[in-house]
Coordinates of C-alpha atoms (C1' of nucleotides) in Angstrom, one line a residue:
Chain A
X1 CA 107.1 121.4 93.9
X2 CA 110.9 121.6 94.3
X3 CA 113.0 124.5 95.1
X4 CA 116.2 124.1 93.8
X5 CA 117.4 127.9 94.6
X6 CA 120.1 128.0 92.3
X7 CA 121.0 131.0 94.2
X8 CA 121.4 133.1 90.8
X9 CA 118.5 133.6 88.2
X10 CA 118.8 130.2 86.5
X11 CA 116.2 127.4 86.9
X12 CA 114.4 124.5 84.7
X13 CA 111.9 127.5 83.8
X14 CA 114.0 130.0 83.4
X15 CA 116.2 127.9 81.2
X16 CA 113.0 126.8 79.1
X17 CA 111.9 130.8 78.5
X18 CA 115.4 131.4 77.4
X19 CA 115.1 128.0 74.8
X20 CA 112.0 129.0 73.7
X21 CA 113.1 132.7 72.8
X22 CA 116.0 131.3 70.8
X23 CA 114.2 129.2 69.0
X24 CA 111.4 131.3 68.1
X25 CA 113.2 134.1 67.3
X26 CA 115.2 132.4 64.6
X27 CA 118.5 133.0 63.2
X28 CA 117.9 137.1 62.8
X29 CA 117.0 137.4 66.6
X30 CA 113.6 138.8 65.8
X31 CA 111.4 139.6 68.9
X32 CA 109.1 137.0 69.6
X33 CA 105.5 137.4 71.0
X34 CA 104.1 136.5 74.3
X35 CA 101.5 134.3 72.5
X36 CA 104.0 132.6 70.5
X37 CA 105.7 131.7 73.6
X38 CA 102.8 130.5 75.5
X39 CA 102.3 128.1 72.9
X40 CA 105.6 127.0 72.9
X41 CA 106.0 126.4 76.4
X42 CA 102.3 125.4 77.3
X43 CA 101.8 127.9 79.6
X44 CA 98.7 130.6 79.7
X45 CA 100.0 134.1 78.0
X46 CA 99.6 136.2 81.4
X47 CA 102.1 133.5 83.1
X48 CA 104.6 134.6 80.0
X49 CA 104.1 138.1 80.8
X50 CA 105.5 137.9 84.6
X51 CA 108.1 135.9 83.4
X52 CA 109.6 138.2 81.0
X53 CA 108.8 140.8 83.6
X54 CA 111.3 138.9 85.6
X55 CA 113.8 138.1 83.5
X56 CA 113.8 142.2 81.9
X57 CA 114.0 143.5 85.6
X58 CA 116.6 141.2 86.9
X59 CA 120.7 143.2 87.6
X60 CA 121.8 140.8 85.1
X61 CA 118.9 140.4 82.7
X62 CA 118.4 138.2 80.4
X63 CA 116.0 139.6 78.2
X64 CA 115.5 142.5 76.2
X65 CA 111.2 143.6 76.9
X66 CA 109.0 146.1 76.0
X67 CA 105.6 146.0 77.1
X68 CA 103.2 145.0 73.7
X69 CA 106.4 144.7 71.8
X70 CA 107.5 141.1 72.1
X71 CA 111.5 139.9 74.0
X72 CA 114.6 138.9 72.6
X73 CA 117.5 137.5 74.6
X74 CA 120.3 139.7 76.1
X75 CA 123.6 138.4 75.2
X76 CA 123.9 136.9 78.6
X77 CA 120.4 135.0 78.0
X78 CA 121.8 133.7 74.5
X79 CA 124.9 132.5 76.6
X80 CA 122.8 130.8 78.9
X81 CA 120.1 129.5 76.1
X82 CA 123.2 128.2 73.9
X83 CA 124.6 126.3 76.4
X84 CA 121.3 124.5 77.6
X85 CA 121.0 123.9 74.2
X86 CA 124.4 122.4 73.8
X87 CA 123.7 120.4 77.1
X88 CA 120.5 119.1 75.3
X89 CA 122.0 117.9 72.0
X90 CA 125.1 116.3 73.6
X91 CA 123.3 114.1 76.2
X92 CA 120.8 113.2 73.5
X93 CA 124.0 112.5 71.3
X94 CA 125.2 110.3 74.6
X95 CA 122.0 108.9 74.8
X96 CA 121.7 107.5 71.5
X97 CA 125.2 106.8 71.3
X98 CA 126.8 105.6 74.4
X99 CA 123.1 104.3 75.9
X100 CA 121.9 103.1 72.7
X101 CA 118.4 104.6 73.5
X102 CA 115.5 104.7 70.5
X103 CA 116.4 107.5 68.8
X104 CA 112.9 108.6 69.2
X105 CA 113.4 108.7 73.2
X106 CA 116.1 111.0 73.1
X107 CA 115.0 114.0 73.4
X108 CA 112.2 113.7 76.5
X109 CA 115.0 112.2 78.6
X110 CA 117.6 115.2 77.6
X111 CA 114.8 117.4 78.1
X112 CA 114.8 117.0 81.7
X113 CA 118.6 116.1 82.4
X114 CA 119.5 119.5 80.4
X115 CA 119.2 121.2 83.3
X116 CA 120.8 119.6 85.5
X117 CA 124.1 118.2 84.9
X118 CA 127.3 119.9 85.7
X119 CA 130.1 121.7 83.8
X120 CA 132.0 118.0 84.5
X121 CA 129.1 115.8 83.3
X122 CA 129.2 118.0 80.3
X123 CA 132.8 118.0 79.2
X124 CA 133.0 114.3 80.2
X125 CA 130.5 113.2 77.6
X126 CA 131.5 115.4 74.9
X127 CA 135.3 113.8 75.1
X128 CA 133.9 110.5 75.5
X129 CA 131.7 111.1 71.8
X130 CA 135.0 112.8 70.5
X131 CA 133.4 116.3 70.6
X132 CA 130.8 115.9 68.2
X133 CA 129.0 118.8 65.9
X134 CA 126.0 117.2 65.2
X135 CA 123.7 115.5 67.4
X136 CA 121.4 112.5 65.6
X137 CA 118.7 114.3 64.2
X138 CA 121.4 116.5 62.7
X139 CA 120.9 119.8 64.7
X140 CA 124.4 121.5 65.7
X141 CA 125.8 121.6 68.8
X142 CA 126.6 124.6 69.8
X143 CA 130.4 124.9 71.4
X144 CA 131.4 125.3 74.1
X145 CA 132.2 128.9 73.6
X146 CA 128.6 129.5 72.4
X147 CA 128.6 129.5 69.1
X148 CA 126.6 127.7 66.4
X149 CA 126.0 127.5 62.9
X150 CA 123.2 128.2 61.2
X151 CA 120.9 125.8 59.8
X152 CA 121.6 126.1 56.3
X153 CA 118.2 123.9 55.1
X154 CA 114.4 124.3 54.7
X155 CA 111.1 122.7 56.0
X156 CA 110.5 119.6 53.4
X157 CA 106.8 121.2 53.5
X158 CA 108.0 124.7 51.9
X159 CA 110.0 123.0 49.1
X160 CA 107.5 123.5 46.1
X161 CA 110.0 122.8 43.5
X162 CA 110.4 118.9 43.3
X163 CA 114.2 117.6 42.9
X164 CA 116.7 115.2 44.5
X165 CA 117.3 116.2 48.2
X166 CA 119.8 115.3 51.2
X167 CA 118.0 115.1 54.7
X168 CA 119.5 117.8 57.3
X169 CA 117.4 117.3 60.4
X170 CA 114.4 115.9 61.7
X171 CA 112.4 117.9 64.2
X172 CA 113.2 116.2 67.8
X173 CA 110.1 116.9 69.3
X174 CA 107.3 115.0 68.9
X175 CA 108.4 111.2 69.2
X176 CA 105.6 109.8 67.1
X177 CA 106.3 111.0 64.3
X178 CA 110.2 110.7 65.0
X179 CA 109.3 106.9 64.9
X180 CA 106.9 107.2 61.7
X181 CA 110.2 108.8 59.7
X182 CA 112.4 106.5 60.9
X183 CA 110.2 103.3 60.4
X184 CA 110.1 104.6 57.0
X185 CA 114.1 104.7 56.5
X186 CA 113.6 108.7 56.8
X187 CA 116.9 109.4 58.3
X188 CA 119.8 112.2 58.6
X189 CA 121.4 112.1 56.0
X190 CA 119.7 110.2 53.2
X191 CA 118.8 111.0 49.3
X192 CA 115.6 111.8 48.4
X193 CA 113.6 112.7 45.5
X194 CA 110.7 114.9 46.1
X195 CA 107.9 115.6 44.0
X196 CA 106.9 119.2 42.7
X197 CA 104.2 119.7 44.9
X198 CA 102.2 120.8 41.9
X199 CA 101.8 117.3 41.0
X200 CA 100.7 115.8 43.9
X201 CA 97.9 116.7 46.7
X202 CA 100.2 115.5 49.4
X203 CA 104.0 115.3 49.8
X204 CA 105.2 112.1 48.0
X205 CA 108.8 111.1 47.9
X206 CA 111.5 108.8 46.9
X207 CA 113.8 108.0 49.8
X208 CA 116.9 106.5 48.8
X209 CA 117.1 104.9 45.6
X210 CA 113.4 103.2 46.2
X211 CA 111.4 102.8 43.2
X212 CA 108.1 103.1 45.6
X213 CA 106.8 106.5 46.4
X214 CA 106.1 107.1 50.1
X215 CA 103.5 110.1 51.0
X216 CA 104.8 111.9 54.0
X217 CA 102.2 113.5 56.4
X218 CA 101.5 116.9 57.0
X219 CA 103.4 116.1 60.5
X220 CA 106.2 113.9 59.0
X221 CA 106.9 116.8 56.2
X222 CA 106.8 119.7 58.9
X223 CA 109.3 117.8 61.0
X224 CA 111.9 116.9 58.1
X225 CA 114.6 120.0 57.1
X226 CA 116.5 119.2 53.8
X227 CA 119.0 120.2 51.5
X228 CA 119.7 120.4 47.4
X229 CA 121.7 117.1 46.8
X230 CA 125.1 118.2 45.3
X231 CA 125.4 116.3 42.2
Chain B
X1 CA 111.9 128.5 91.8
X2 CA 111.1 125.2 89.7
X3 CA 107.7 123.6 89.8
X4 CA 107.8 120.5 88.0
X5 CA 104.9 119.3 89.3
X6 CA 105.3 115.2 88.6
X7 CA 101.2 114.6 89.1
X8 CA 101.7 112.4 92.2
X9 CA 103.5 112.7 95.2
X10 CA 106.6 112.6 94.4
X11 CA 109.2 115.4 94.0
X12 CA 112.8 116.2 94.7
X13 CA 112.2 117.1 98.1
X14 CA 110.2 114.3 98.4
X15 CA 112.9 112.1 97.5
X16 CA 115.6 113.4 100.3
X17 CA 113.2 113.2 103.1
X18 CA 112.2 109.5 101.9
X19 CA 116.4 109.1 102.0
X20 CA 117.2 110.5 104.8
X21 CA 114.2 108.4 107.2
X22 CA 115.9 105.7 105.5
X23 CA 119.3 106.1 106.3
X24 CA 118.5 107.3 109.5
X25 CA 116.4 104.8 110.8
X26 CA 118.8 102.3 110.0
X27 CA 118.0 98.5 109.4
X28 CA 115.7 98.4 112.0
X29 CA 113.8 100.9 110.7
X30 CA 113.1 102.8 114.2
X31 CA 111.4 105.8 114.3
X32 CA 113.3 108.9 113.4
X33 CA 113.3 112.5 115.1
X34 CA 112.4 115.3 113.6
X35 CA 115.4 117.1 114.5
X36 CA 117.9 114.2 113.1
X37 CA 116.2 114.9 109.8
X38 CA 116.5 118.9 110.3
X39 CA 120.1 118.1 110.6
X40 CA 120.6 115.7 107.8
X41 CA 118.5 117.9 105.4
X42 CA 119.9 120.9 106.7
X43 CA 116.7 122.6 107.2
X44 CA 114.6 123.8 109.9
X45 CA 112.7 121.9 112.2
X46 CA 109.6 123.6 111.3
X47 CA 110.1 122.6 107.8
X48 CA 110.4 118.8 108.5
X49 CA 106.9 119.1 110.8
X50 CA 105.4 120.3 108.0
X51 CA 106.7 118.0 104.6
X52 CA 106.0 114.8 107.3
X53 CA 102.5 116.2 108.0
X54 CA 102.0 116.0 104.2
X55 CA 103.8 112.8 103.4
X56 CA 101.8 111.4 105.8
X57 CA 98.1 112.8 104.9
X58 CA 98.5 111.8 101.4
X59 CA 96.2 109.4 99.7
X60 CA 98.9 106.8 99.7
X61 CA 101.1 107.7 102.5
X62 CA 104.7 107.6 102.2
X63 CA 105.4 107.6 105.8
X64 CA 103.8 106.9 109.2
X65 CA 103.8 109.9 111.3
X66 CA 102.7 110.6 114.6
X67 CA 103.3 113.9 116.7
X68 CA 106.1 114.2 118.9
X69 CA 106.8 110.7 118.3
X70 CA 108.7 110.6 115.1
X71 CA 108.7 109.2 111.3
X72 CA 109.1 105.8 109.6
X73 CA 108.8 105.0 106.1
X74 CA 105.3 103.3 104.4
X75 CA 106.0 100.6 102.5
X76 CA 105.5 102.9 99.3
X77 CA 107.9 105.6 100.8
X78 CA 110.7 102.6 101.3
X79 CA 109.9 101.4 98.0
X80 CA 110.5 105.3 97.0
X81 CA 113.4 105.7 98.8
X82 CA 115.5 102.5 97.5
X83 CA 114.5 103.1 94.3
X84 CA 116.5 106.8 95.2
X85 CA 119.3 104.9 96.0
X86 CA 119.6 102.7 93.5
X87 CA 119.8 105.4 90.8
X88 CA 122.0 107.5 93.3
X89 CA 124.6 104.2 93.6
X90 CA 123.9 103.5 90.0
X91 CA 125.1 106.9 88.5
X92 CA 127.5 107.0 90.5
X93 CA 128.9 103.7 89.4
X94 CA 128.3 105.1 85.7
X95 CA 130.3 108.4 86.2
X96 CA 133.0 106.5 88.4
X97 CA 133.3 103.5 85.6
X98 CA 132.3 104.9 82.6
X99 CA 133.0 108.9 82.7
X100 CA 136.0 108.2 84.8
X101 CA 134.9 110.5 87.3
X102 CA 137.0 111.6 90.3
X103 CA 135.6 109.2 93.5
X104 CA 135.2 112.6 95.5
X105 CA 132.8 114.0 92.8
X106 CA 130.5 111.4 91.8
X107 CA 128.4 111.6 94.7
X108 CA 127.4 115.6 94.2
X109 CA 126.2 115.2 90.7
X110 CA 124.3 112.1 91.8
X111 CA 122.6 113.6 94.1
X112 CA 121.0 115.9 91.8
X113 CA 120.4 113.5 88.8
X114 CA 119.2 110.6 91.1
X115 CA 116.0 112.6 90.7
X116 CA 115.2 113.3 87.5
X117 CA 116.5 110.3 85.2
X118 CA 113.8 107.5 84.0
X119 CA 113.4 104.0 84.4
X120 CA 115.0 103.8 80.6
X121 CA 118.5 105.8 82.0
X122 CA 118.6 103.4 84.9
X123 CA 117.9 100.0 82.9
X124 CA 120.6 101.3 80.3
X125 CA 123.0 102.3 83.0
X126 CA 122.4 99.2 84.6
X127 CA 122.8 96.9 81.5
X128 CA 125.9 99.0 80.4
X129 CA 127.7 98.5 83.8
X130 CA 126.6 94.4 83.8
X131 CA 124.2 95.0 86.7
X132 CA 126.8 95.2 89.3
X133 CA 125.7 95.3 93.3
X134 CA 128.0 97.9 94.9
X135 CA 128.9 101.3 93.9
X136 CA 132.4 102.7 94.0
X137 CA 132.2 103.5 97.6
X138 CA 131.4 100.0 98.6
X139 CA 127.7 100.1 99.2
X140 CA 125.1 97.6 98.1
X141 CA 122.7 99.1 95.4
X142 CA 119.7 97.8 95.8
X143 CA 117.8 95.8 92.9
X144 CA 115.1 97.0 91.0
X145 CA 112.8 94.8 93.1
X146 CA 114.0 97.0 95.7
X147 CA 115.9 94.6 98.0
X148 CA 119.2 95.5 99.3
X149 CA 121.7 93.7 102.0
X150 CA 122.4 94.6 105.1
X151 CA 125.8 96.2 105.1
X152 CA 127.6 93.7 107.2
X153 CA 130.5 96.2 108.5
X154 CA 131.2 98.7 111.6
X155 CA 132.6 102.1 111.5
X156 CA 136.2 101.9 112.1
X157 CA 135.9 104.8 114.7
X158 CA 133.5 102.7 116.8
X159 CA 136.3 99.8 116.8
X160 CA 138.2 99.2 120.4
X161 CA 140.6 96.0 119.5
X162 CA 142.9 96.1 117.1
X163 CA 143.6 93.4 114.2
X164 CA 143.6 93.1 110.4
X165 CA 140.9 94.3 108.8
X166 CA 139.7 95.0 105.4
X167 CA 137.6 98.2 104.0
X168 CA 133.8 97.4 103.2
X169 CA 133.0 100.8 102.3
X170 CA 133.2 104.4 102.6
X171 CA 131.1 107.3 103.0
X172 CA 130.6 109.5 100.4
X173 CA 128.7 112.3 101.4
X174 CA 132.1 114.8 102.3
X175 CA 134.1 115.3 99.3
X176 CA 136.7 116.7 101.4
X177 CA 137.7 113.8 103.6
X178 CA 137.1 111.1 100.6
X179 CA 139.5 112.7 98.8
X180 CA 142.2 112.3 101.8
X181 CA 141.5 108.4 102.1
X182 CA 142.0 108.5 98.5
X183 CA 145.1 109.9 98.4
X184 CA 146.2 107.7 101.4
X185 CA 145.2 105.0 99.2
X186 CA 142.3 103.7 101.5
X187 CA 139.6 102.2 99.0
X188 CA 137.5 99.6 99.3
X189 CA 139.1 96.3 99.7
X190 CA 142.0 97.2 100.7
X191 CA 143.6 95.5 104.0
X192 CA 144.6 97.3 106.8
X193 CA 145.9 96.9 110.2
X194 CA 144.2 98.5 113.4
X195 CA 146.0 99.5 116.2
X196 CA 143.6 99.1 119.5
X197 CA 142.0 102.5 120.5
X198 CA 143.5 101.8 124.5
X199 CA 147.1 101.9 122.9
X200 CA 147.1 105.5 121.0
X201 CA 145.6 108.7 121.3
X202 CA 143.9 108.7 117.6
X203 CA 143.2 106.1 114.9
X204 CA 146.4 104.4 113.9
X205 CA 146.2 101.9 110.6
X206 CA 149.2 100.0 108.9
X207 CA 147.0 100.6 104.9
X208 CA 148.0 97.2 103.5
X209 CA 151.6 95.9 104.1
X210 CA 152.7 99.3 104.4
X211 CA 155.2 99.7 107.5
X212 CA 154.3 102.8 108.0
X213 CA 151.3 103.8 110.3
X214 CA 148.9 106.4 109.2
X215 CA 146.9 108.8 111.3
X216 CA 143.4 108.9 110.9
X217 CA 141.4 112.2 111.3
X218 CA 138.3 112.1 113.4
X219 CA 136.4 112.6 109.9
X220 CA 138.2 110.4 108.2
X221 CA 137.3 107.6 110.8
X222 CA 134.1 108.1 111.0
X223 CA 133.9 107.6 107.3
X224 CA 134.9 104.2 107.0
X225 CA 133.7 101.3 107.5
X226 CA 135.7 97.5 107.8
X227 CA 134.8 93.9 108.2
X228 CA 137.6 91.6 109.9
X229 CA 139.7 90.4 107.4
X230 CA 139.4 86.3 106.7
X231 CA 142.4 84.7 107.3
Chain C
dC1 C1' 104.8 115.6 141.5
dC2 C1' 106.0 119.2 139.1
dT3 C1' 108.9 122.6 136.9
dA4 C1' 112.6 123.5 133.7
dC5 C1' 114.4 122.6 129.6
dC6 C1' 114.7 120.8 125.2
dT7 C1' 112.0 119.1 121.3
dA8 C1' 108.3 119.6 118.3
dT9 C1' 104.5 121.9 116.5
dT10 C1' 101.7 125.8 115.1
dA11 C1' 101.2 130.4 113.1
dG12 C1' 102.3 133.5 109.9
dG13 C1' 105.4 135.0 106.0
dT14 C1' 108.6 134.6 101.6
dA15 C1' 109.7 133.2 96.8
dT16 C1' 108.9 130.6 92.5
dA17 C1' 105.9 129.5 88.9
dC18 C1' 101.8 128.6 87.7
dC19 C1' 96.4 129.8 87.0
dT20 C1' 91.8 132.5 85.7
dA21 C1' 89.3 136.6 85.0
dA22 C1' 89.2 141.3 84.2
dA23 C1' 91.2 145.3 82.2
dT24 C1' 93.8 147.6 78.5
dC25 C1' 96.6 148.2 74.4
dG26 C1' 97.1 148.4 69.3
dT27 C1' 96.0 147.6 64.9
dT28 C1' 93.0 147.0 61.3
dG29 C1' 88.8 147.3 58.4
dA30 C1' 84.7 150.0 57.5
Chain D
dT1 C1' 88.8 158.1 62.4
dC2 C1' 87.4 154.8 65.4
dA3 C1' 85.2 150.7 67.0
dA4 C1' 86.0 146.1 67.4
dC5 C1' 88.7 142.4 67.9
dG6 C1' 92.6 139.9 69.3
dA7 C1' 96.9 140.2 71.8
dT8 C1' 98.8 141.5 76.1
dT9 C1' 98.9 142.8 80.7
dT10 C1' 97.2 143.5 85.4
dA11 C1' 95.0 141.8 89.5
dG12 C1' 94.3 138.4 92.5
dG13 C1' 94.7 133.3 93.7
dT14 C1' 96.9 128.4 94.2
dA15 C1' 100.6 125.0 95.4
dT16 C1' 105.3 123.7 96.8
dA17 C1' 108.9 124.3 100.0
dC18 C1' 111.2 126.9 102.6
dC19 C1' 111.8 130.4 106.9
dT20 C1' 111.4 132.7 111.8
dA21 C1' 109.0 133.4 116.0
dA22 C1' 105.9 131.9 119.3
dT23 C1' 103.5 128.1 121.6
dA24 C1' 102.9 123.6 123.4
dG25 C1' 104.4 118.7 124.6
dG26 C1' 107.4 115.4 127.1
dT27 C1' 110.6 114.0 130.2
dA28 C1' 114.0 114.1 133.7
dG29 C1' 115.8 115.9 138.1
dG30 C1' 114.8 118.0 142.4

DNA sequence: CCTACCTATTAGGTATACCTAAATCGTTGA
DNA sequence: TCAACGATTTAGGTATACCTAATAGGTAGG
């Protein structure tokens, strides 16, 4: 429909692919597959293809490609990626915090605005939250420079080993079961004793200091990123 | 370059055209040319044939169209197009009030976000700012219902006699010249004192009790809009 | 009344970002 | 090794929203 001809190679697609290559590639830059994007981004595998195609063959390119052999980002496309990242996590900061939007709302409105507020609109709402790190479902923000830490915390459904935990983050994505964790007081930040998964079928859990034991779904457990509680 | 495809009719383009036949056609809502909307839009001629062919063949039309004889809006498309304007007036309100925006820049980021924020970012906006009904430039912004007031006012280059005046509003489409009235301290409310056109060349104002007069540009004229003053 | 001129429309083309269907590449198990 | 399968790419098509160039419509002056 639109045609916003940002002149340059950027656009709400464009900005997506570079996202999705980020994310998927993880914190060792791995390449990531064609399929894996596709089912990222909802989009059929040969529409990935002439993408990256795109992207590779551009003056300025974004991507590193090889035909069969999966992308990575160019610096420049891990620039750009960080900073639509950083746009993300600070309007859904500003939305929650400012707005005082369901945290669980966040992230489909920042979704869209992400691409399309300026350098201004940006700095603006970052001073206004006093330049926050962490956005509410604890994910760094990357700076302004482009950096970001790493995530230093695992998937609640890879922890075997029971124990007492701290939650990191919660997965931003699907706002159902954003609303399931935090009806059940599942939120950044909070203690939590987890079963060894030996014990149980599912994932049961403590939260807080609760005596009653609350069994996560598959969803709810893939979604949740915790830490060892220091003692 | 983006495709965001929103289902129905709607899109960014969409959204100017519905704008611009409403600002163009005034409160009377007469027809408008294709050729005043090639100019407003900045786009060619051909271009405007074509969107109003569409707008017009759609299910539920969003304007009425007839060859050679120019547009007007459907009731959907004015429904469309205040509901534009409110989120254009509202954000810039927000970004004005709340992100202490420079007056000259409000207008260029709202005319990109206008577009893409949700009935949730404009209820919260709305609530945050207590609901108000004019924007920083002095124009009504119409309700949710989609009612707005006529704006009661003339453009103070179309004024022959002179008197005492104050300012109803200014336009904010040209950065440029808003900045100028700005730092001649012409804003909204403010008195000022018009000599007639027959007795000077150019536009000559006293800007509240100020003895000294003040020579308006053609631009800057043209921009602003007064209502007598009450005595 | 009828032509000249300006306005508006049609015709045909571009770029983005998708799609489906039909190749082809690569790796893996027999 | 090599065939088969799944992953990937190529080929060809759609829709939006633009563009330029060529045609047609309307109107105003002689």
């Amino acid at each position: 429909m639109s045609d916003r001809r940002r002149t340059n190679g950027n656009s709400e697609s464009v900005d997506n692919y570079l996202k999705a290559i980020l994310t998927l590639g993880g914190p060792a830059e791995t390449r990531v597959t064609s399929t894996a994007l596709a089912e990222r981004l909802e989009v059929a595998p040969a529409s990935i293809t002439n993408m990256l195609q795109k992207l590779a063959a551009a003056e300025k390119p974004l991507v590193e490609y090889e035909r069969h052999r999966g992308v990575r980002l160019s610096s420049a496309g891990k620039k750009r990626a960080l900073e639509v990242v950083r746009h993300h996590r600070l309007i859904e900061t500003f939305l929650y915090e400012v707005l005082d939007y369901p945290i669980e709302e966040v992230h489909e409105e920042a979704e869209r605005l992400e691409h399309f507020i300026s350098e201004r609109f940006e700095e603006r709402i970052a001073a206004k939250l006093g330049h926050p790190k962490i956005d509410p479902h604890g994910h760094f923000i990357p700076t302004m420079e482009g950096h970001m830490p790493l995530q230093a915390s695992v998937k609640l459904a890879e922890v075997v080993e029971g124990g007492t935990f701290v939650i990191d983050s919660v997965d931003d994505r699907d706002a159902r079961t954003l609303k399931q964790l935090e009806a059940n007081g599942i939120k950044v930040g909070a203690k939590l004793r987890l079963k060894p998964r030996t014990a149980t079928e599912g994932y049961s859990v403590n939260i807080g200091r609760s005596a009653k034991a609350l069994d996560l779904s598959r969803e709810m457990a893939g979604d949740i990123r915790i830490v060892p509680a220091q003692k």
